Amino acid sequence: MKNSLDDLKATLERIRKEKYPSIPDAVIEEIVSVQMANQDNPAKRQAETIKVIDRYAALIKSEESGGDR
Amino acid sequence: MRFKELSIHNFGPYKDLETIRFDDCDGVSIIWGDNGRGKTSIMNAFNFVFFGEVKNRKGDLHDYISFINEEGAAEGNYTYEITLTVSDEDKTYSISRSLELMAGVRVPQTNEDVYPVLTVNEDGFIVESGKAEHIVKSLLPKEVARFFLFDGELLQEYEELLNDRSPNGATIKSSIEQILGMPILTYGAADARKAYDKYSTEATRVAQNDTNTAKYANQVARLKAEREGHEGEIEKLKKERETQMAEKRRLEKEMQDTEKLRSYLERKRTIEATIKAKEEQIEAEQDSVLKLLESAWTWMIVPTVQRELDVLNATVTELNTKQSQAASQRRIVAYIREAVEGIQCPVCQHKPTEEERSLLSEKIRRIEAGTSDLSSEEEVTLQKAKARMDVLKRFNVFGSSQEEIRRRCETIDDLRVDISDLRDVQLAELLSDIKAISKDRDADDDPMIAVDLHSRCEREIGILEEGIRAEQARIEQIDGDIVKLNKKIQGLSSNKDVLLANKRLGFVEGIQSIFTEAVDVYRDMLRENVERDATELFLAMSDEADYSGLSINQNYGLSIMLRDSGRAVPNRSAGWEHMVAFALIGALHKNAPFEGPIIMDFPFSRMSTKNKRNMMKAVPMLSAQVMLLVFPGEIDPSTTRQDIGRSIVQECTLQRITATHTHIERSDYNG
């Protein structure tokens, strides 16, 4: 009996790998976890999702500073 | 999620603390209970503990006080409690919801006098109320409850999935997508979009500060403002569409109620006519009895009359006998005299001699001496006795009427019982149903108005949906223009802040695109999987050789396909509808990202014995833990044990203690 998000995650990973390989798989996984954990609280769900994205976006530095992801 | 234990106290018919334990092994629990013993109360116990709701037969969800056990209430106990212990992943939760009295209330009169209280214990520790609600909602979201707490009486709603325009169908589709995990992608995409908007605003702001890109950044800002306007318009249109759909649902219910009301009124007329006919029949029977009773007083003198009749009868018999004997002797004498006085015997034609004539004469003399006819007094006595007997017999007829009077009285009693059943039970229930439907209606409501309004609603909804599509198309166009402008900005600017902002924007856009694209891909995959798994279940249950399988539509509605023509079966029966819904639920559970037990109340309505048996075989395939609430006769215990014995982990019986008190008795089942 199926008891996981495997198919859902596999779909996301397939699209990421094929079309958006520069996007780290970890950010997608974290967003999925946040969505699962906060299904009953839309405001918290959105806020936490944006926080995850912010965290990974902050790692993107300008080329001048040499800190590219 | 797995169930470990359910306990119920003072709720419904469960006066005492009653517990159902679930073993650690997978399988089917069967709860047997006659009508009225508490099967639906068990379903309501789950509804109460998960959602704080209790559903009565009228569909009210918060009529809490009606579920207080009668005997408990009589003893002064006006509270109840349901506790469900579950395991989920590596945690154990004990969820308790109790009904409490408001401060100052001793005896609750209305539902405002009581309120439900939730407590959750996680691995032995009580959690605070906010977290408690979150835990319960996460274990079983209300939107998907229908697939776990399965009410067989609501099966026909799944047929609405086949109707693209049905508002109920849209609600069920939303529930199906929720259980399949679609919200993770749809809300993931929506939330990533919000992040994109934020980064886009920042990128535009930064670009506006660069003279190389300011012109284009300002265009982007204008387009974004225009986009916001269109988004606002979409929200407005969606709200209006929701209003129209709610109105459409209300009108559909009103039309259904009108139809229902018509049939109720027709039935009321029939019952009243039947009552009237039976009352007239009672009157006729009573008249007959009265007529018979007019001579009822004669029963008092029946013994005396009978004695007198016996005496008279003896006298008449004696006198008649004497009279007939005398007549017989006279006939003999006449024959002999003819032989004596005539030439020959009239019987044997013998010519008597003188001696013989002398003997015969002597015989005549002896017979005449011994024969005496009735004297004149005896004649009179005989006539009088006969006349008197005739008179007395008229008084004796009442004896034969007794049986008829008794029979007619029994008929009157039976008719009165029939009238009481019709008036006090059937008519009373019907009037209550009529009142419930009529209470919100105007007496002058014209059903055709509802039909017209319904058509108008549908047209409005169509126009609004067209409007929403047009606005969405405009937004897509704007988004395309913004993307082009952003690319231009990236190409033109050498400002590091602009480049960084655009890089980050591109990153977030990538995340949003991944989720957005996954929605359609995953949805298509899910539909394929659901169709495949539902077909597998359906074919395991069906023995109709002409059915090749199931075909799924955009709403997850499943059609039965004919093998030869490849077309869908039109107007399928309620029984097949039931089987398709069963298959759908099993397929949804198989494809859902989370699993849980299924509780089924009245799962086999409208199924033939053969189909029930086939469906029963599929029950263990639906979920790891399945609980069936069935009445004896709904399924055959012996064939059930034969067919799925290995999967049955326990059987419980709802035992009647009194009409308002049930005990749950478990019998361990070893297959």
XYZ file of C-alpha atoms in Angstrom:
740
model
C 0.000 0.000 0.000
C 1.373 3.374 -1.029
C 2.293 5.500 1.949
C 4.624 8.236 0.748
C 5.034 11.232 -1.476
C 7.395 9.340 -3.753
C 5.449 9.758 -6.979
C 4.816 13.426 -6.303
C 8.476 14.095 -5.489
C 9.606 12.031 -8.459
C 7.454 14.162 -10.769
C 8.975 17.364 -9.404
C 12.494 15.945 -9.621
C 12.002 14.820 -13.215
C 10.890 18.287 -14.287
C 13.662 19.939 -12.291
C 16.393 17.735 -13.738
C 15.211 17.996 -17.313
C 14.315 21.662 -17.504
C 15.634 23.514 -14.453
C 18.845 21.722 -13.386
C 20.252 24.882 -11.783
C 17.514 24.772 -9.159
C 18.799 22.636 -6.249
C 16.673 19.590 -5.421
C 16.924 20.476 -1.732
C 14.795 23.631 -2.087
C 12.057 21.650 -3.829
C 12.132 18.978 -1.098
C 11.923 21.590 1.624
C 8.986 23.326 -0.014
C 7.164 19.996 -0.286
C 7.772 19.311 3.435
C 6.510 22.783 4.380
C 3.399 22.303 2.266
C 2.689 18.889 3.866
C 3.209 20.164 7.404
C 0.972 23.225 7.082
C -2.017 22.089 5.045
C -4.400 23.350 7.707
C -2.811 26.819 8.024
C -2.623 28.661 4.673
C -0.970 31.785 6.083
C 1.779 29.816 7.812
C 2.171 27.572 4.794
C 2.786 30.526 2.460
C 5.045 32.363 4.907
C 7.196 29.268 5.514
C 7.420 28.518 1.777
C 8.612 32.053 1.068
C 11.134 31.756 3.920
C 12.595 28.614 2.341
C 12.839 30.341 -1.039
C 14.398 33.428 0.587
C 17.026 31.290 2.272
C 18.122 29.686 -0.970
C 17.836 32.909 -2.989
C 20.091 34.630 -0.466
C 22.824 32.148 -1.357
C 22.844 33.582 -4.866
C 25.563 36.256 -4.935
C 26.524 38.586 -7.736
C 29.391 37.425 -9.975
C 31.441 40.426 -8.836
C 31.419 39.149 -5.257
C 32.342 35.709 -6.596
C 29.844 34.026 -4.408
C 27.655 32.452 -6.985
C 25.776 29.284 -5.970
C -2.270 6.678 10.395
C -3.450 3.512 12.167
C -6.177 3.142 14.723
C -5.251 1.545 18.004
C -8.324 2.047 20.168
C -11.696 3.797 20.177
C -13.603 4.393 23.381
C -17.098 5.819 23.698
C -18.829 6.906 26.886
C -22.427 8.070 27.407
C -22.762 8.795 23.688
C -25.684 7.601 21.578
C -26.763 4.208 22.885
C -23.407 3.629 24.623
C -24.166 4.435 28.218
C -21.141 2.747 29.744
C -17.521 3.112 28.649
C -17.295 0.894 25.538
C -14.027 0.166 23.767
C -13.041 -1.211 20.388
C -9.399 -2.237 20.173
C -7.541 -2.582 16.893
C -4.784 -5.096 16.522
C -1.414 -4.207 15.111
C -1.958 -6.495 12.130
C -3.711 -5.338 8.977
C -7.235 -6.502 8.340
C -10.961 -6.050 8.533
C -12.983 -5.431 11.696
C -16.651 -6.266 11.364
C -19.114 -4.628 13.737
C -22.488 -6.375 13.637
C -25.524 -4.480 14.820
C -29.258 -4.555 14.219
C -31.061 -1.390 13.218
C -31.047 1.143 16.010
C -28.244 -0.551 17.967
C -25.629 2.119 17.318
C -23.708 1.495 14.099
C -24.170 5.036 12.829
C -23.402 6.302 16.331
C -19.954 4.735 15.952
C -19.526 6.674 12.709
C -20.663 9.787 14.551
C -18.155 9.045 17.292
C -15.393 9.327 14.665
C -16.972 12.517 13.275
C -17.108 14.000 16.755
C -13.570 13.144 17.780
C -12.026 14.360 14.505
C -14.234 17.325 13.646
C -16.370 18.138 16.676
C -19.491 17.325 14.637
C -22.365 14.912 15.129
C -24.746 14.308 12.247
C -28.407 13.561 12.973
C -30.843 12.177 10.422
C -31.875 15.676 9.355
C -28.273 16.525 8.497
C -27.690 18.903 11.458
C -24.033 18.733 12.457
C -24.157 20.327 15.905
C -27.143 18.809 17.660
C -24.884 17.692 20.501
C -27.480 17.194 23.198
C -29.440 14.695 21.097
C -26.488 12.320 21.425
C -26.401 12.302 25.221
C -27.332 8.768 26.300
C -30.932 8.682 27.566
C -30.236 6.507 30.584
C -27.130 8.467 31.455
C -29.128 11.684 31.282
C -31.808 10.191 33.521
C -29.031 9.556 36.053
C -27.836 13.129 35.751
C -24.901 12.569 33.359
C -25.156 15.156 30.570
C -21.628 14.882 29.214
C -19.996 12.389 26.901
C -16.507 11.609 25.689
C -14.926 9.929 22.689
C -11.253 8.965 22.736
C -9.355 7.693 19.719
C -5.779 6.460 20.007
C -3.841 6.423 16.740
C -0.291 5.893 15.614
C 1.128 8.003 12.825
C 4.664 7.409 11.623
C 6.559 6.998 14.885
C 4.199 8.858 17.206
C 1.166 7.809 19.218
C -1.664 10.282 19.670
C -4.580 10.011 22.058
C -7.325 12.334 20.822
C -10.190 13.035 23.207
C -13.188 15.177 22.528
C -15.781 15.596 25.242
C -19.048 17.444 25.555
C -19.074 19.776 28.547
C -21.719 21.914 30.212
C -21.482 25.680 30.095
C -20.792 27.325 33.434
C -23.915 27.477 35.553
C -25.819 24.869 33.525
C -26.911 21.750 35.375
C -29.348 20.323 32.845
C -28.761 21.353 29.216
C -31.903 22.422 27.379
C -30.392 23.571 24.088
C -27.097 23.132 22.282
C -26.045 26.552 23.530
C -25.806 25.003 26.988
C -22.962 22.687 25.947
C -19.653 22.867 24.079
C -17.063 20.362 22.841
C -13.546 20.266 24.282
C -10.545 18.757 22.499
C -7.446 17.388 24.178
C -4.567 15.652 22.443
C -1.870 13.621 24.037
C 1.292 13.080 21.961
C 3.457 10.193 23.132
C 2.147 10.658 26.635
C 2.359 14.450 26.787
C -0.625 16.777 26.562
C -0.186 19.339 23.790
C -1.485 22.884 23.871
C -4.806 23.536 22.151
C -3.475 25.231 18.993
C -1.135 22.355 18.317
C -3.901 19.889 19.241
C -6.156 21.258 16.503
C -3.272 21.202 14.032
C -2.451 17.571 14.843
C -6.057 16.450 14.397
C -6.431 18.378 11.115
C -3.187 16.892 9.820
C -4.217 13.342 10.693
C -7.511 13.615 8.832
C -8.340 16.839 6.933
C -12.077 17.393 6.840
C -12.055 17.870 3.075
C -11.043 14.231 2.561
C -13.034 12.703 5.414
C -15.596 11.275 3.015
C -12.972 8.811 1.727
C -12.174 7.546 5.203
C -15.572 7.758 6.938
C -17.661 6.247 4.203
C -21.433 6.549 4.419
C -23.103 4.113 2.046
C -26.246 6.244 1.997
C -24.384 9.087 0.249
C -23.016 7.038 -2.597
C -25.063 8.617 -5.352
C -23.086 11.857 -4.966
C -20.145 10.175 -6.699
C -22.269 9.951 -9.829
C -22.111 13.770 -9.951
C -18.449 13.468 -10.840
C -19.645 12.467 -14.285
C -21.383 15.845 -14.641
C -18.859 18.580 -15.468
C -21.273 21.350 -14.428
C -22.347 19.885 -11.115
C -21.363 22.067 -8.112
C -21.364 18.996 -5.895
C -19.170 17.240 -8.419
C -16.704 20.140 -8.239
C -16.622 19.823 -4.429
C -15.984 16.095 -4.596
C -13.296 16.592 -7.251
C -11.589 19.061 -4.953
C -11.730 16.482 -2.134
C -10.306 13.813 -4.434
C -7.403 16.036 -5.478
C -6.771 16.854 -1.855
C -6.493 13.225 -0.833
C -4.195 12.603 -3.805
C -1.844 15.329 -2.634
C -2.543 17.811 -5.436
C -2.681 20.781 -3.030
C 1.017 20.268 -2.306
C 1.660 21.188 -5.938
C -1.131 23.713 -6.523
C -0.446 25.644 -3.326
C 3.287 25.131 -3.786
C 2.954 26.834 -7.186
C 0.723 29.588 -5.768
C 3.082 30.273 -2.848
C 6.103 30.236 -5.150
C 4.211 32.727 -7.294
C 3.877 35.018 -4.276
C 7.641 34.719 -3.759
C 8.149 35.499 -7.444
C 5.986 38.622 -7.140
C 8.116 39.774 -4.243
C 11.391 39.237 -6.110
C 9.938 40.717 -9.256
C 8.968 43.876 -7.400
C 12.510 44.106 -6.004
C 14.065 43.537 -9.445
C 11.851 46.233 -10.956
C 12.714 48.662 -8.172
C 16.421 48.117 -8.649
C 16.136 48.420 -12.449
C 14.236 51.683 -12.096
C 17.313 53.093 -10.340
C 19.549 52.258 -13.346
C 19.353 54.879 -16.105
C 20.010 52.175 -18.748
C 17.013 50.210 -17.733
C 14.723 52.717 -16.048
C 12.468 53.122 -19.088
C 11.812 49.387 -19.340
C 11.571 48.962 -15.592
C 8.872 51.632 -15.520
C 6.995 49.735 -18.226
C 7.297 46.602 -16.105
C 5.946 48.513 -13.105
C 3.002 49.766 -15.180
C 2.306 46.251 -16.464
C 2.450 44.894 -12.921
C -0.050 47.464 -11.766
C -2.277 46.522 -14.688
C -1.789 42.876 -13.774
C -2.845 43.570 -10.213
C -5.974 45.184 -11.545
C -6.781 42.064 -13.579
C -6.034 39.823 -10.593
C -8.432 41.900 -8.524
C -11.023 41.553 -11.267
C -10.507 37.770 -11.292
C -11.026 37.654 -7.521
C -14.215 39.652 -7.888
C -15.478 37.389 -10.667
C -14.584 34.261 -8.674
C -16.477 35.571 -5.649
C -19.467 36.341 -7.803
C -19.197 32.892 -9.372
C -19.136 31.314 -5.894
C -22.240 33.281 -4.982
C -23.984 32.103 -8.141
C -22.914 28.497 -7.542
C -24.209 28.666 -3.975
C -27.470 30.065 -5.300
C -27.546 27.307 -7.932
C -27.057 24.669 -5.229
C -29.835 26.280 -3.181
C -32.182 26.267 -6.164
C -31.334 22.674 -6.985
C -32.174 21.739 -3.419
C -35.383 23.749 -3.631
C -36.361 21.960 -6.830
C -35.530 18.625 -5.248
C -37.538 19.624 -2.180
C -40.449 20.644 -4.399
C -40.370 17.263 -6.055
C -40.022 15.659 -2.663
C -42.796 17.832 -1.260
C -45.062 16.852 -4.126
C -44.474 13.186 -3.495
C -44.913 13.673 0.275
C -48.243 15.453 -0.260
C -49.375 12.713 -2.612
C -48.451 10.109 -0.041
C -50.255 12.119 2.646
C -53.397 12.120 0.530
C -53.126 8.362 0.009
C -52.679 7.681 3.722
C -55.590 9.965 4.652
C -57.818 8.256 2.091
C -56.830 4.852 3.455
C -57.595 5.994 7.014
C -60.979 7.310 5.898
C -61.827 4.034 4.129
C -60.879 2.033 7.195
C -62.951 4.309 9.450
C -65.945 3.777 7.178
C -65.333 0.055 7.303
C -65.303 0.222 11.119
C -68.663 2.025 11.055
C -70.168 -0.639 8.813
C -68.875 -3.416 11.044
C -70.193 -1.635 14.118
C -73.631 -1.292 12.533
C -73.682 -5.006 11.798
C -72.666 -5.822 15.342
C -75.358 -3.522 16.759
C -77.953 -5.221 14.641
C -76.850 -8.612 15.888
C -76.787 -7.345 19.439
C -80.468 -6.317 19.226
C -81.283 -9.884 20.102
C -78.377 -10.165 22.509
C -80.720 -10.040 25.545
C -81.975 -13.463 24.546
C -78.716 -15.035 25.695
C -79.985 -14.633 29.249
C -82.896 -16.969 28.690
C -81.112 -19.408 26.382
C -80.611 -22.111 29.079
C -84.253 -21.944 30.164
C -85.421 -21.909 26.580
C -83.170 -24.805 25.786
C -84.526 -26.854 28.690
C -88.079 -26.106 27.642
C -87.223 -27.012 24.064
C -85.730 -30.290 25.220
C -88.921 -31.159 27.097
C -91.144 -30.148 24.196
C -88.936 -32.045 21.814
C -89.298 -35.185 23.903
C -93.093 -34.764 24.006
C -93.327 -34.111 20.281
C -91.053 -37.033 19.526
C -93.131 -39.326 21.713
C -96.423 -38.218 20.210
C -95.084 -38.316 16.680
C -93.778 -41.809 17.271
C -97.166 -42.920 18.625
C -98.918 -41.299 15.712
C -96.691 -42.868 13.101
C -96.893 -46.260 14.784
C -100.694 -46.032 14.755
C -100.623 -45.085 11.081
C -98.345 -47.982 10.310
C -100.623 -50.436 12.122
C -103.638 -49.081 10.286
C -101.916 -49.729 6.967
C -101.174 -53.338 8.029
C -104.777 -53.856 9.154
C -106.000 -52.506 5.826
C -103.877 -54.996 3.923
C -105.058 -57.901 6.092
C -108.699 -56.810 5.883
C -108.413 -56.697 2.129
C -107.149 -60.270 2.182
C -109.971 -61.328 4.544
C -112.782 -59.529 2.787
C -111.419 -59.747 -0.733
C -110.726 -62.622 -3.101
C -106.955 -62.757 -2.574
C -104.061 -61.276 -0.647
C -103.088 -57.954 -2.200
C -99.443 -58.675 -1.544
C -98.960 -62.319 -2.647
C -102.239 -62.901 -4.512
C -102.859 -65.980 -2.346
C -106.563 -66.957 -1.979
C -106.957 -67.457 1.801
C -108.901 -70.409 3.097
C -111.713 -70.038 5.661
C -109.399 -71.047 8.395
C -106.852 -68.500 7.218
C -109.526 -65.830 7.019
C -110.487 -66.633 10.571
C -106.867 -66.358 11.736
C -106.401 -63.089 9.891
C -109.586 -61.665 11.394
C -108.296 -62.606 14.841
C -104.993 -60.833 13.943
C -106.943 -57.740 12.878
C -108.789 -57.769 16.179
C -105.546 -58.145 18.173
C -103.789 -55.319 16.235
C -106.757 -52.997 16.605
C -106.904 -53.759 20.293
C -103.201 -52.911 20.712
C -103.223 -49.817 18.545
C -104.230 -46.459 19.855
C -104.136 -43.324 17.853
C -103.588 -39.959 19.381
C -106.460 -38.870 21.506
C -107.899 -35.482 20.828
C -106.090 -34.138 23.877
C -102.877 -35.617 22.551
C -103.535 -34.046 19.143
C -103.948 -30.691 20.795
C -100.897 -31.265 22.964
C -98.810 -32.142 19.873
C -99.942 -29.069 17.942
C -99.354 -26.799 20.885
C -95.924 -28.309 21.560
C -94.868 -27.767 17.937
C -96.114 -24.216 17.908
C -94.355 -23.468 21.164
C -91.124 -24.973 19.840
C -91.271 -22.705 16.795
C -91.650 -19.711 19.027
C -88.876 -20.757 21.411
C -86.449 -21.537 18.581
C -86.543 -17.896 17.540
C -85.063 -17.005 20.935
C -82.267 -19.514 20.500
C -80.762 -18.052 17.344
C -78.495 -15.739 19.283
C -76.098 -18.631 19.981
C -75.094 -18.792 16.330
C -74.658 -15.012 16.153
C -72.025 -15.000 18.913
C -69.307 -16.262 16.602
C -70.112 -13.654 13.975
C -70.110 -10.850 16.553
C -66.725 -12.017 17.849
C -65.290 -12.115 14.335
C -66.562 -8.639 13.487
C -65.186 -7.230 16.743
C -61.769 -8.657 15.885
C -61.989 -7.030 12.469
C -62.797 -3.696 14.149
C -59.775 -4.077 16.463
C -57.467 -4.863 13.532
C -58.749 -1.864 11.631
C -58.167 0.383 14.656
C -54.549 -0.853 14.908
C -54.040 -0.184 11.192
C -55.463 3.324 11.585
C -53.224 3.966 14.586
C -50.131 2.840 12.647
C -51.086 4.997 9.717
C -52.018 8.069 11.736
C -49.590 7.975 14.663
C -46.531 6.661 12.863
C -46.586 7.022 9.100
C -48.629 10.201 8.867
C -46.859 11.788 11.846
C -43.415 11.146 10.282
C -44.631 12.404 6.952
C -46.026 15.606 8.456
C -42.729 16.166 10.226
C -40.859 15.752 6.919
C -43.300 18.074 5.155
C -42.875 20.650 7.909
C -39.078 20.439 7.646
C -39.154 21.036 3.904
C -41.888 23.677 4.053
C -40.496 25.784 6.876
C -38.315 27.978 4.647
C -40.732 28.134 1.779
C -43.362 30.652 0.923
C -46.780 29.122 0.487
C -46.963 30.909 -2.859
C -43.615 29.627 -4.143
C -43.978 28.706 -7.759
C -41.679 25.811 -8.643
C -41.258 27.189 -12.162
C -39.655 30.300 -10.711
C -36.932 28.103 -9.223
C -36.398 26.466 -12.620
C -36.120 29.860 -14.343
C -33.758 31.188 -11.708
C -31.652 28.037 -11.999
C -31.266 28.529 -15.753
C -30.381 32.147 -15.173
C -27.752 31.083 -12.605
C -26.201 28.681 -15.062
C -26.003 31.391 -17.719
C -24.462 33.806 -15.215
C -21.896 31.219 -14.160
C -21.006 30.643 -17.806
C -20.549 34.378 -18.384
C -18.442 34.735 -15.234
C -16.231 31.799 -16.207
C -15.730 33.344 -19.618
C -14.812 36.588 -17.918
C -12.325 34.810 -15.658
C -10.752 33.094 -18.653
C -10.456 36.389 -20.498
C -8.804 38.044 -17.498
C -6.423 35.101 -17.100
C -5.518 35.296 -20.791
C -4.755 39.014 -20.398
C -2.601 38.252 -17.333
C -0.693 35.618 -19.298
C -0.091 38.169 -22.021
C 1.126 40.703 -19.453
C 3.395 38.083 -17.874
C 4.861 37.360 -21.294
C 5.490 41.069 -21.866
C 7.099 41.379 -18.430
C 9.402 38.423 -19.134
C 10.494 40.048 -22.404
C 11.103 43.358 -20.698
C 13.055 41.690 -17.897
C 15.251 39.932 -20.458
C 15.845 43.247 -22.129
C 16.710 44.787 -18.757
C 19.184 41.983 -18.062
C 20.787 42.440 -21.450
C 21.051 46.205 -21.158
C 22.246 46.563 -17.592
C 25.717 46.086 -16.227
C 24.635 47.190 -12.797
C 25.502 44.387 -10.357
C 22.418 44.992 -8.243
C 20.172 44.714 -11.296
C 21.963 41.567 -12.421
C 21.741 40.000 -8.954
C 18.076 40.862 -8.556
C 17.333 39.321 -11.956
C 19.376 36.248 -11.156
C 17.385 35.703 -7.996
C 14.178 36.417 -9.854
C 15.133 33.766 -12.412
C 15.816 31.332 -9.588
C 12.404 31.864 -8.020
C 10.733 31.729 -11.410
C 12.366 28.345 -11.943
C 10.938 27.058 -8.644
C 7.498 28.348 -9.557
C 7.680 26.762 -13.001
C 8.681 23.384 -11.556
C 5.600 23.326 -9.338
C 3.286 24.746 -12.005
C 4.369 22.225 -14.640
C 4.208 19.390 -12.111
C 0.501 20.112 -11.500
C -0.610 18.964 -14.959
C 1.954 16.173 -15.267
C 1.124 14.748 -11.829
C -2.617 15.172 -12.330
C -2.493 13.235 -15.598
C -0.384 10.539 -13.981
C -2.755 10.331 -11.014
C -5.773 10.037 -13.262
C -4.089 7.213 -15.152
C -3.177 5.461 -11.899
C -6.624 5.964 -10.386
C -8.257 4.667 -13.547
C -5.951 1.638 -13.613
C -6.354 0.796 -9.923
C -10.100 1.443 -9.915
C -10.474 -0.787 -12.961
C -8.503 -3.541 -11.257
C -10.734 -3.342 -8.174
C -13.894 -3.063 -10.244
C -13.093 -6.122 -12.355
C -12.237 -8.062 -9.180
C -15.763 -7.310 -7.929
C -17.749 -7.537 -11.148
C -18.616 -10.717 -12.987
C -20.265 -8.940 -15.920
C -18.318 -10.228 -18.927
C -19.498 -7.371 -21.168
C -17.774 -4.750 -19.005
C -14.158 -4.200 -19.958
C -13.237 -1.715 -17.212
C -13.571 1.907 -16.114
C -12.732 5.142 -17.871
C -11.921 8.345 -15.966
C -12.926 11.927 -16.856
C -11.433 15.290 -15.838
C -13.405 15.231 -12.581
C -12.303 11.695 -11.636
C -15.744 10.462 -12.586
C -15.604 6.834 -13.677
C -17.691 5.377 -16.486
C -18.188 1.655 -16.995
C -17.007 0.700 -20.498
C -18.655 -1.879 -22.708
C -16.256 -4.385 -24.185
C -17.782 -4.622 -27.651
C -18.661 -1.026 -28.479
C -16.036 0.701 -26.334
C -18.763 3.073 -25.190
C -19.801 3.945 -21.675
C -22.748 2.170 -20.081
C -25.595 4.711 -20.080
C -27.918 5.142 -17.056
C -26.184 2.640 -14.854
C -28.136 1.260 -11.926
C -27.686 2.277 -8.299
C -26.036 -1.073 -7.592
C -23.335 -0.573 -10.224
C -22.927 3.019 -9.066
C -22.166 1.624 -5.654
C -19.546 -0.692 -7.029
C -17.856 2.057 -9.036
C -17.723 4.305 -5.967
C -16.178 1.452 -4.005
C -13.543 1.012 -6.701
C -12.830 4.750 -6.762
C -12.322 4.902 -3.009
C -9.968 1.949 -3.094
C -7.987 3.503 -5.951
C -7.774 6.864 -4.168
C -6.436 5.225 -1.038
C -3.896 3.335 -3.083
C -2.631 6.532 -4.720
C -2.879 8.928 -1.810
C 0.367 10.231 -0.305
C -0.972 9.372 3.129
C -3.042 6.415 4.192
C -5.485 5.756 6.942
C -8.203 3.347 8.009
C -11.558 3.252 6.266
C -14.789 3.028 8.257
C -17.828 2.032 6.218
C -21.410 2.421 7.418
C -24.086 0.636 5.393
C -21.575 -0.192 2.709
C -23.679 -2.640 0.712
C -26.965 -0.852 0.162
C -28.805 -1.756 -3.021
C -26.462 -4.642 -3.835
C -27.592 -8.082 -4.863
C -26.354 -11.012 -2.768
C -23.913 -12.046 -5.482
C -22.455 -8.565 -5.920
C -22.210 -8.070 -2.170
C -20.127 -11.178 -1.945
C -17.868 -9.982 -4.741
C -17.481 -6.574 -3.119
C -16.735 -8.197 0.200
C -13.747 -9.965 -1.335
C -12.355 -6.578 -2.382
C -12.764 -4.968 1.057
C -9.319 -6.030 2.391
C -7.761 -4.390 -0.694
C -9.153 -0.951 0.179
C -6.851 -0.111 3.059
C -4.644 -1.694 5.696
C -7.369 -1.247 8.314
C -11.029 -1.433 7.342
C -13.987 -1.327 9.719
C -17.393 -2.418 8.468
C -20.580 -1.414 10.292
C -23.190 -3.875 9.052
C -26.480 -5.377 10.153
C -27.069 -9.132 10.166
C -28.597 -9.934 6.801
C -26.779 -7.126 5.024
C -24.009 -9.626 4.393
C -23.919 -13.347 5.025
C -21.611 -14.072 8.007
C -20.667 -17.573 6.901
C -19.810 -16.720 3.290
C -17.978 -13.601 4.491
C -15.829 -15.650 6.816
C -15.277 -18.148 4.050
C -14.291 -15.487 1.500
C -12.145 -13.138 3.577
C -11.626 -15.081 6.769
C -7.871 -14.570 6.693
C -8.360 -10.811 6.579
C -10.849 -10.549 9.449
C -9.029 -9.493 12.625
C -12.058 -9.125 14.848
C -15.806 -9.247 14.983
C -17.838 -7.273 17.476
C -21.543 -7.382 18.173
C -23.625 -4.452 19.357
C -25.640 -6.103 22.101
C -28.930 -4.680 23.280
C -29.111 -4.127 27.033
C -32.191 -1.910 26.736
C -33.652 0.134 23.896
C -31.278 2.987 24.850
C -28.297 1.024 26.077
C -25.904 -0.974 23.913
C -22.812 -2.945 24.850
C -20.011 -3.756 22.406
C -18.996 -7.391 22.679
C -15.872 -8.536 20.873
C -15.244 -12.032 19.625
C -11.724 -12.791 18.543
C -11.603 -14.265 15.120
C -8.882 -16.640 14.096
C -9.783 -16.995 10.416
